[in-house]
Amino acid sequence: MKKVFSLLKYSLPLLGAVFLSATLFAAEETAPGVKGMSDEEFTPAKEVLTVKYVQLDKPYHMDVESLKGAFKDAKPVSVALQKQDKAFPNGGGSVTGAEVKAIHDGITVYFQITWKDPTRNARSIAVQEFRDAVALMFPLGAVEITPAEHFSPRMGDREKPTNLWHWKADWEADLLVKGELEDVEVQYPNMHDDFNFNPYSAYYHRELITSVEVLSGGRAANNLLSQPGRGRTVEDLNAEGFGTLTTQDHQDVNGCSHYEDGVWTVIMYRSLITQDPHDVQFVPGGNAFFNMAVWNGGESDRNGQKNISAQWHPATLEKVAWQ
Ligand code: CA
Ligand code: CA
């Protein structure tokens, strides 16, 4: 009896381990591919975005209205969007698709993205408020993207870096105010100023109340998000996988937007070629890939909680007419 008991005693944990590994193995089998990603995600979409060559007289004001005519013959590509469901915390899902058009004039490339969003969220000063935004992502350098040549459409991979252009509705709002930074007083016009309790503060605490280092650590540390007068609405970034998003020292992208009847139209533009080794480069007559994400601040989208395309999209640039 004792022998049977000890047999049970040792075999039960062993059985448990067998069941556990069988369960893990089964879970692995239901999610083929790398880190639970399917071959479908490593296969670019079939539809190719043609970056149309147009002869463009650069408008004095770079706004959607002035650039609208230049896009009239550019063929749109529809991009399906879904909830970001791989990196924690997951989120998004309120924006199910966007339309992309692109043109170039031999010097500058312009991408126009339109999508439906019932709420215009262009301020994120209060902690419970989040901005509307859109990002385009491009692989750095010439790359092959096939199920055999993995290149994650979700922020790239280690040693497979990406360049991201992130347009933010609140950065555009900043451009329209004095000092080019909507400050806390805009959100809370009747706010109390902590430094006013002393009637002599302006005299005795002048150094303190004018010290950038004391009052704005972010600005003192040259954090682009804290800077007034950025002069742009798009952040130029790099990433090579989840959690690696990094702003660039050399900001090269700009953009403009228009919101009407529940539709955002955003145009992001940059020189085809830059001097920055961390930037994607575009050659007329050449090919590229892009992917994208959209944030709806009204649904609390922020950071990784966003609407994503889970596939790269191919693009081809028309040659300049005199080539
Ligand atoms: Ca919104
Ligand atoms: Ca750059």
Coordinates of N, CA, C and O in Angstrom, one line a residue, residues 75-223:
K75 N -4.9 58.2 -56.7 CA -5.8 57.1 -56.4 C -5.7 56.7 -54.9 O -4.7 56.5 -54.4
P76 N -6.9 56.7 -54.2 CA -6.8 56.4 -52.8 C -6.7 54.9 -52.6 O -7.1 54.0 -53.4
V77 N -6.1 54.5 -51.5 CA -6.0 53.1 -51.0 C -6.7 53.1 -49.6 O -6.5 53.9 -48.8
S78 N -7.6 52.1 -49.5 CA -8.3 51.9 -48.2 C -7.5 51.0 -47.3 O -7.0 50.0 -47.7
V79 N -7.3 51.5 -46.0 CA -6.6 50.7 -45.0 C -7.5 50.3 -43.9 O -8.1 51.2 -43.3
A80 N -7.7 49.0 -43.7 CA -8.6 48.5 -42.6 C -7.8 48.7 -41.3 O -6.6 48.4 -41.2
L81 N -8.5 49.1 -40.3 CA -7.9 49.3 -39.0 C -8.6 48.4 -38.0 O -9.8 48.1 -38.1
Q82 N -7.9 48.1 -37.0 CA -8.5 47.2 -35.9 C -7.9 47.6 -34.6 O -6.9 48.4 -34.5
K83 N -8.4 47.0 -33.5 CA -7.9 47.2 -32.2 C -6.5 46.7 -32.0 O -6.1 45.7 -32.6
Q84 N -5.6 47.5 -31.3 CA -4.3 47.0 -31.0 C -4.4 45.9 -30.0 O -4.8 46.1 -28.8
D85 N -4.1 44.6 -30.4 CA -4.5 43.5 -29.5 C -3.3 42.6 -29.1 O -3.4 41.5 -28.6
K86 N -2.0 43.1 -29.3 CA -0.9 42.3 -29.0 C -0.1 42.9 -27.8 O 0.2 42.1 -26.9
A87 N 0.2 44.1 -27.8 CA 1.0 44.7 -26.7 C 0.1 45.2 -25.6 O -0.9 45.8 -25.9
F88 N 0.4 44.9 -24.3 CA -0.4 45.4 -23.2 C -0.1 46.8 -22.8 O 1.1 47.1 -22.8
P89 N -1.0 47.7 -22.5 CA -2.5 47.5 -22.6 C -3.1 47.6 -24.0 O -2.7 48.5 -24.7
N90 N -4.0 46.7 -24.3 CA -4.6 46.7 -25.6 C -5.6 47.9 -25.7 O -5.9 48.4 -24.6
G91 N -6.0 48.2 -26.9 CA -7.0 49.3 -27.0 C -7.3 49.7 -28.4 O -6.7 49.1 -29.3
G92 N -8.2 50.7 -28.5 CA -8.6 51.1 -29.9 C -9.8 50.3 -30.3 O -10.5 49.7 -29.5
G93 N -10.1 50.4 -31.6 CA -11.3 49.7 -32.1 C -12.4 50.6 -32.6 O -13.3 50.1 -33.3
S94 N -12.3 51.9 -32.3 CA -13.5 52.8 -32.6 C -13.3 53.3 -34.1 O -14.3 53.8 -34.7
V95 N -12.1 53.3 -34.6 CA -11.9 53.7 -36.0 C -11.6 52.4 -36.9 O -10.6 51.8 -36.6
T96 N -12.4 52.1 -37.8 CA -12.3 50.8 -38.5 C -11.6 50.9 -39.9 O -11.3 49.9 -40.5
G97 N -11.3 52.1 -40.3 CA -10.6 52.3 -41.6 C -10.2 53.7 -41.9 O -10.7 54.6 -41.3
A98 N -9.3 53.8 -42.8 CA -8.8 55.1 -43.3 C -8.5 55.1 -44.8 O -8.3 54.0 -45.3
E99 N -8.4 56.2 -45.4 CA -8.1 56.3 -46.8 C -6.8 57.1 -47.0 O -6.7 58.1 -46.3
V100 N -5.9 56.5 -47.8 CA -4.6 57.2 -48.0 C -4.4 57.6 -49.4 O -4.7 56.7 -50.3
K101 N -4.0 58.8 -49.7 CA -3.5 59.2 -51.0 C -2.1 59.8 -50.9 O -1.8 60.3 -49.8
A102 N -1.3 59.7 -51.9 CA 0.0 60.3 -51.8 C 0.4 60.9 -53.1 O 0.1 60.4 -54.2
I103 N 1.2 62.0 -53.1 CA 1.7 62.7 -54.2 C 3.2 63.1 -53.9 O 3.6 63.2 -52.8
H104 N 3.9 63.4 -55.0 CA 5.2 64.1 -54.8 C 5.5 65.0 -56.0 O 4.9 64.8 -57.1
D105 N 6.3 66.0 -55.8 CA 6.6 66.9 -56.9 C 8.1 66.9 -57.3 O 8.6 67.8 -57.8
G106 N 8.8 65.8 -56.9 CA 10.2 65.6 -57.2 C 11.0 66.2 -56.1 O 12.3 65.9 -56.0
I107 N 10.4 66.9 -55.1 CA 11.2 67.5 -54.0 C 10.6 67.1 -52.7 O 11.3 66.6 -51.8
T108 N 9.3 67.2 -52.6 CA 8.5 66.9 -51.4 C 7.5 65.8 -51.6 O 6.9 65.7 -52.7
V109 N 7.3 64.9 -50.6 CA 6.3 63.9 -50.7 C 5.2 64.3 -49.7 O 5.5 64.8 -48.6
Y110 N 4.0 64.1 -50.1 CA 2.8 64.4 -49.3 C 1.9 63.2 -49.1 O 1.5 62.6 -50.1
F111 N 1.5 62.8 -47.9 CA 0.6 61.8 -47.7 C -0.7 62.4 -47.1 O -0.6 63.1 -46.1
Q112 N -1.8 62.1 -47.7 CA -3.1 62.6 -47.1 C -3.9 61.4 -46.6 O -4.1 60.4 -47.2
I113 N -4.3 61.5 -45.3 CA -5.0 60.4 -44.6 C -6.4 61.0 -44.2 O -6.4 62.1 -43.6
T114 N -7.4 60.3 -44.5 CA -8.8 60.7 -44.1 C -9.5 59.6 -43.3 O -9.3 58.4 -43.7
W115 N -10.2 59.9 -42.3 CA -10.9 58.9 -41.5 C -12.0 59.5 -40.8 O -12.0 60.7 -40.5
K116 N -13.0 58.7 -40.5 CA -14.2 59.2 -39.7 C -13.9 59.2 -38.2 O -13.4 58.2 -37.7
D117 N -14.3 60.3 -37.6 CA -14.2 60.3 -36.1 C -15.2 61.4 -35.6 O -15.1 62.5 -36.0
P118 N -16.2 60.9 -34.9 CA -17.3 61.8 -34.5 C -16.9 62.9 -33.5 O -17.6 63.9 -33.3
T119 N -15.7 62.8 -32.9 CA -15.2 63.8 -31.9 C -13.9 64.5 -32.4 O -13.0 63.8 -32.8
R120 N -13.9 65.8 -32.3 CA -12.6 66.5 -32.6 C -11.9 66.7 -31.2 O -12.4 67.5 -30.4
N121 N -10.8 66.0 -31.0 CA -10.1 66.1 -29.7 C -8.7 66.7 -30.0 O -7.8 66.0 -30.4
A122 N -8.6 68.0 -29.7 CA -7.4 68.7 -30.1 C -6.7 69.3 -28.9 O -5.9 70.2 -29.0
R123 N -7.0 68.8 -27.7 CA -6.3 69.3 -26.5 C -6.2 68.1 -25.5 O -7.1 67.3 -25.4
S124 N -5.0 68.0 -24.9 CA -4.8 66.9 -23.9 C -4.1 67.4 -22.7 O -3.2 66.8 -22.2
I125 N -4.6 68.6 -22.2 CA -4.0 69.2 -21.0 C -4.6 68.5 -19.7 O -3.8 68.2 -18.8
A126 N -5.9 68.4 -19.6 CA -6.5 67.7 -18.5 C -6.1 66.2 -18.5 O -6.0 65.7 -19.6
V127 N -5.9 65.7 -17.3 CA -5.4 64.3 -17.3 C -6.3 63.3 -17.9 O -5.9 62.2 -18.4
Q128 N -7.6 63.6 -18.0 CA -8.6 62.6 -18.5 C -8.9 62.9 -20.0 O -9.7 62.2 -20.5
E129 N -8.1 63.8 -20.6 CA -8.4 64.1 -22.0 C -7.2 63.6 -22.9 O -6.0 63.8 -22.5
F130 N -7.5 63.1 -24.1 CA -6.5 62.6 -25.0 C -6.8 63.1 -26.4 O -7.9 63.4 -26.7
R131 N -5.7 63.2 -27.1 CA -5.8 63.9 -28.4 C -6.1 62.9 -29.5 O -5.9 61.7 -29.4
D132 N -6.7 63.4 -30.7 CA -6.7 62.6 -31.9 C -5.4 62.7 -32.6 O -4.7 63.7 -32.5
A133 N -5.0 61.6 -33.2 CA -3.7 61.6 -33.9 C -3.7 60.5 -34.9 O -4.5 59.7 -35.0
V134 N -2.7 60.6 -35.8 CA -2.4 59.6 -36.8 C -0.9 59.4 -37.0 O -0.2 60.4 -36.9
A135 N -0.5 58.2 -37.2 CA 0.9 58.0 -37.5 C 1.1 57.1 -38.7 O 0.3 56.2 -39.0
L136 N 2.1 57.5 -39.5 CA 2.6 56.6 -40.6 C 3.9 56.0 -40.2 O 4.7 56.7 -39.5
M137 N 4.1 54.8 -40.6 CA 5.4 54.1 -40.3 C 6.0 53.6 -41.5 O 5.3 53.0 -42.4
F138 N 7.3 53.7 -41.7 CA 8.1 53.2 -42.8 C 9.3 52.4 -42.4 O 9.9 52.8 -41.4
P139 N 9.6 51.3 -43.1 CA 10.8 50.6 -42.7 C 12.0 51.5 -43.1 O 11.9 52.2 -44.1
L140 N 13.1 51.4 -42.4 CA 14.3 52.1 -42.7 C 15.1 51.3 -43.7 O 15.3 50.1 -43.5
G141 N 15.6 51.9 -44.8 CA 16.4 51.2 -45.8 C 15.6 50.3 -46.7 O 14.3 50.2 -46.6
A142 N 16.2 49.7 -47.7 CA 15.5 48.8 -48.6 C 15.3 47.5 -47.9 O 16.2 46.9 -47.4
V143 N 14.1 47.0 -47.9 CA 13.7 45.8 -47.2 C 12.8 44.9 -48.0 O 12.1 45.4 -48.9
E144 N 12.9 43.6 -47.7 CA 12.0 42.6 -48.3 C 11.0 42.3 -47.2 O 11.4 42.2 -46.0
I145 N 9.7 42.3 -47.5 CA 8.8 41.9 -46.4 C 7.9 40.7 -47.0 O 7.1 40.9 -47.9
T146 N 8.2 39.5 -46.5 CA 7.5 38.3 -46.9 C 7.3 37.4 -45.6 O 8.0 37.7 -44.6
P147 N 6.5 36.4 -45.7 CA 6.4 35.5 -44.5 C 7.8 34.9 -44.2 O 8.1 34.5 -43.1
A148 N 8.7 34.8 -45.2 CA 10.0 34.2 -45.0 C 11.0 35.3 -44.5 O 12.0 35.0 -43.8
E149 N 10.7 36.5 -44.8 CA 11.5 37.7 -44.3 C 10.7 38.5 -43.4 O 10.1 39.5 -43.8
H150 N 10.7 38.1 -42.1 CA 9.8 38.8 -41.2 C 10.2 40.2 -41.0 O 11.3 40.5 -40.8
F151 N 9.2 41.1 -41.0 CA 9.4 42.5 -40.6 C 8.0 42.9 -39.9 O 7.0 43.0 -40.6
S152 N 8.0 43.0 -38.6 CA 6.8 43.2 -37.9 C 6.1 44.5 -38.4 O 6.7 45.5 -38.4
P153 N 4.8 44.4 -38.7 CA 4.0 45.6 -39.0 C 3.6 46.4 -37.8 O 3.0 47.4 -37.9
R154 N 4.0 45.8 -36.6 CA 3.7 46.5 -35.4 C 5.0 47.0 -34.7 O 5.6 46.4 -34.0
M155 N 5.3 48.2 -35.2 CA 6.5 49.0 -34.6 C 7.8 48.4 -35.0 O 8.9 48.8 -34.5
G156 N 7.9 47.5 -36.0 CA 9.2 46.9 -36.5 C 9.7 45.9 -35.6 O 9.0 45.4 -34.7
D157 N 11.0 45.5 -35.8 CA 11.6 44.4 -35.0 C 13.0 44.9 -34.6 O 13.5 45.8 -35.1
R158 N 13.6 44.1 -33.6 CA 15.0 44.4 -33.3 C 15.9 44.3 -34.5 O 15.7 43.4 -35.3
E159 N 16.7 45.3 -34.7 CA 17.6 45.4 -35.9 C 16.8 45.6 -37.2 O 17.4 45.4 -38.3
K160 N 15.5 45.8 -37.1 CA 14.7 46.2 -38.3 C 14.0 47.4 -37.9 O 12.8 47.4 -37.7
P161 N 14.7 48.6 -37.9 CA 14.1 49.8 -37.4 C 13.1 50.4 -38.4 O 13.1 50.2 -39.6
T162 N 12.2 51.3 -37.8 CA 11.2 52.0 -38.6 C 11.3 53.5 -38.3 O 11.9 53.9 -37.3
N163 N 10.8 54.3 -39.2 CA 10.7 55.7 -39.0 C 9.2 56.0 -39.0 O 8.5 55.6 -39.8
L164 N 8.8 56.7 -37.9 CA 7.4 57.0 -37.7 C 7.2 58.5 -37.8 O 8.0 59.3 -37.2
W165 N 6.1 58.9 -38.4 CA 5.6 60.3 -38.5 C 4.3 60.4 -37.7 O 3.3 59.8 -38.1
H166 N 4.3 61.1 -36.6 CA 3.1 61.1 -35.7 C 2.5 62.5 -35.7 O 3.1 63.4 -35.0
W167 N 1.4 62.7 -36.4 CA 0.7 64.0 -36.4 C -0.2 64.0 -35.1 O -0.9 63.0 -34.8
K168 N -0.2 65.2 -34.5 CA -1.0 65.3 -33.2 C -1.9 66.5 -33.3 O -1.4 67.6 -33.6
A169 N -3.2 66.3 -33.0 CA -4.2 67.4 -33.2 C -3.8 68.5 -32.2 O -4.0 69.7 -32.5
D170 N -3.3 68.2 -31.0 CA -3.0 69.3 -30.0 C -1.8 70.1 -30.4 O -1.7 71.3 -30.1
W171 N -0.8 69.5 -31.1 CA 0.3 70.2 -31.6 C -0.1 71.3 -32.7 O 0.4 72.4 -32.7
E172 N -1.1 70.9 -33.5 CA -1.6 71.8 -34.5 C -2.4 73.0 -33.8 O -2.2 74.1 -34.1
A173 N -3.1 72.7 -32.7 CA -3.8 73.7 -31.9 C -2.8 74.6 -31.3 O -3.0 75.9 -31.2
D174 N -1.6 74.1 -30.8 CA -0.6 74.9 -30.2 C -0.1 76.0 -31.2 O 0.2 77.1 -30.8
L175 N 0.0 75.6 -32.5 CA 0.5 76.6 -33.5 C -0.3 77.8 -33.6 O 0.2 78.9 -34.0
L176 N -1.6 77.7 -33.2 CA -2.5 78.9 -33.4 C -2.6 79.8 -32.2 O -3.3 80.8 -32.3
V177 N -1.9 79.5 -31.2 CA -1.9 80.4 -30.0 C -0.6 81.1 -29.8 O 0.4 80.7 -30.3
K178 N -0.7 82.3 -29.0 CA 0.5 83.1 -28.8 C 1.5 82.2 -28.0 O 1.1 81.5 -27.0
G179 N 2.7 82.2 -28.4 CA 3.7 81.5 -27.7 C 3.8 80.0 -28.2 O 4.6 79.2 -27.8
E180 N 2.8 79.6 -29.1 CA 2.8 78.3 -29.7 C 2.8 77.2 -28.6 O 3.4 76.2 -28.8
L181 N 2.1 77.4 -27.6 CA 1.9 76.3 -26.6 C 0.6 76.5 -25.8 O 0.6 77.5 -25.0
E182 N -0.4 75.7 -26.0 CA -1.6 75.9 -25.2 C -1.2 75.5 -23.8 O -0.8 74.3 -23.5
D183 N -1.4 76.4 -22.8 CA -1.0 76.1 -21.4 C -2.1 75.7 -20.5 O -3.3 75.7 -21.0
V184 N -1.8 75.4 -19.3 CA -2.9 75.0 -18.4 C -4.0 76.0 -18.2 O -5.2 75.6 -18.0
E185 N -3.7 77.3 -18.3 CA -4.7 78.3 -18.2 C -5.8 78.2 -19.3 O -6.9 78.6 -19.1
V186 N -5.5 77.6 -20.4 CA -6.4 77.5 -21.5 C -7.5 76.5 -21.1 O -8.7 76.6 -21.4
Q187 N -7.1 75.4 -20.4 CA -8.0 74.4 -20.0 C -8.7 74.9 -18.7 O -9.9 74.6 -18.6
Y188 N -8.0 75.6 -17.8 CA -8.6 76.0 -16.6 C -8.4 77.5 -16.4 O -7.5 78.0 -15.8
P189 N -9.3 78.3 -17.1 CA -9.1 79.8 -17.1 C -9.2 80.4 -15.7 O -8.6 81.5 -15.5
N190 N -9.8 79.8 -14.7 CA -9.9 80.4 -13.4 C -9.0 79.7 -12.4 O -9.2 79.7 -11.2
M191 N -7.9 79.1 -12.9 CA -7.0 78.3 -12.0 C -6.3 79.2 -11.1 O -6.1 80.4 -11.3
H192 N -5.9 78.7 -9.9 CA -5.2 79.4 -8.9 C -3.7 79.2 -9.2 O -3.2 78.1 -9.5
D193 N -3.0 80.3 -9.1 CA -1.5 80.2 -9.3 C -0.8 80.1 -7.9 O -0.9 81.0 -7.1
D194 N -0.1 79.0 -7.7 CA 0.5 78.7 -6.4 C 1.5 79.8 -6.0 O 1.8 80.0 -4.8
F195 N 2.1 80.5 -7.0 CA 3.2 81.4 -6.6 C 2.6 82.8 -6.2 O 3.4 83.7 -5.9
N196 N 1.3 83.0 -6.2 CA 0.8 84.3 -5.9 C 0.4 84.5 -4.5 O -0.1 85.5 -4.1
F197 N 0.6 83.5 -3.6 CA 0.2 83.7 -2.2 C 1.0 84.8 -1.5 O 0.6 85.4 -0.6
N198 N 2.2 85.0 -2.0 CA 3.1 86.1 -1.4 C 3.0 87.3 -2.3 O 3.3 87.3 -3.5
P199 N 2.5 88.4 -1.7 CA 2.3 89.7 -2.5 C 3.6 90.2 -3.0 O 3.6 91.0 -4.0
Y200 N 4.7 89.8 -2.4 CA 6.0 90.3 -2.9 C 6.7 89.2 -3.8 O 7.9 89.4 -4.1
S201 N 6.0 88.2 -4.2 CA 6.6 87.1 -4.9 C 7.4 87.6 -6.2 O 8.5 87.1 -6.5
A202 N 6.7 88.5 -6.9 CA 7.3 88.9 -8.2 C 8.7 89.5 -7.9 O 9.6 89.4 -8.7
Y203 N 8.9 90.2 -6.7 CA 10.1 90.8 -6.4 C 11.1 89.8 -5.8 O 12.3 89.7 -6.3
Y204 N 10.7 89.2 -4.7 CA 11.6 88.3 -4.0 C 11.9 87.0 -4.6 O 12.9 86.3 -4.4
H205 N 10.9 86.5 -5.4 CA 11.1 85.1 -6.0 C 11.2 85.2 -7.5 O 10.9 84.3 -8.2
R206 N 11.8 86.3 -8.0 CA 11.8 86.5 -9.4 C 12.6 85.3 -10.1 O 12.2 84.8 -11.1
E207 N 13.7 85.0 -9.5 CA 14.6 83.9 -10.1 C 13.8 82.6 -10.1 O 13.9 81.9 -11.1
L208 N 13.1 82.4 -9.0 CA 12.3 81.1 -9.0 C 11.2 81.1 -10.0 O 11.1 80.1 -10.7
I209 N 10.4 82.2 -10.1 CA 9.2 82.1 -10.9 C 9.6 82.3 -12.4 O 8.7 82.1 -13.3
T210 N 10.8 82.6 -12.7 CA 11.2 82.6 -14.1 C 12.2 81.5 -14.5 O 12.7 81.5 -15.6
S211 N 12.4 80.6 -13.6 CA 13.4 79.5 -13.8 C 12.7 78.4 -14.6 O 11.8 77.7 -14.1
V212 N 13.2 78.2 -15.8 CA 12.7 77.1 -16.6 C 13.0 75.8 -16.0 O 12.2 74.9 -15.9
E213 N 14.2 75.6 -15.4 CA 14.6 74.4 -14.7 C 13.6 74.0 -13.6 O 13.3 72.8 -13.4
V214 N 13.2 75.0 -12.8 CA 12.4 74.7 -11.7 C 10.9 74.5 -12.1 O 10.3 73.6 -11.6
L215 N 10.5 75.3 -13.0 CA 9.0 75.2 -13.4 C 8.7 74.2 -14.4 O 7.6 73.7 -14.5
S216 N 9.6 73.9 -15.3 CA 9.3 72.9 -16.4 C 10.6 72.1 -16.6 O 11.4 72.4 -17.4
G217 N 10.6 71.0 -15.9 CA 11.7 70.0 -16.0 C 11.8 69.5 -17.4 O 12.9 69.4 -18.0
G218 N 10.7 69.3 -18.0 CA 10.6 68.7 -19.4 C 11.3 69.7 -20.4 O 12.1 69.3 -21.2
R219 N 10.9 71.0 -20.2 CA 11.5 71.9 -21.2 C 13.0 72.1 -21.0 O 13.8 72.2 -21.9
A220 N 13.4 72.1 -19.7 CA 14.8 72.2 -19.3 C 15.6 71.0 -19.9 O 16.8 71.2 -20.3
A221 N 15.0 69.9 -20.0 CA 15.7 68.7 -20.5 C 15.5 68.6 -22.0 O 15.9 67.5 -22.6
N222 N 15.0 69.6 -22.6 CA 14.9 69.6 -24.1 C 13.9 68.6 -24.6 O 14.0 68.1 -25.7
N223 N 12.9 68.2 -23.8 CA 11.9 67.3 -24.2 C 11.0 68.0 -25.2 O 10.4 69.0 -24.9

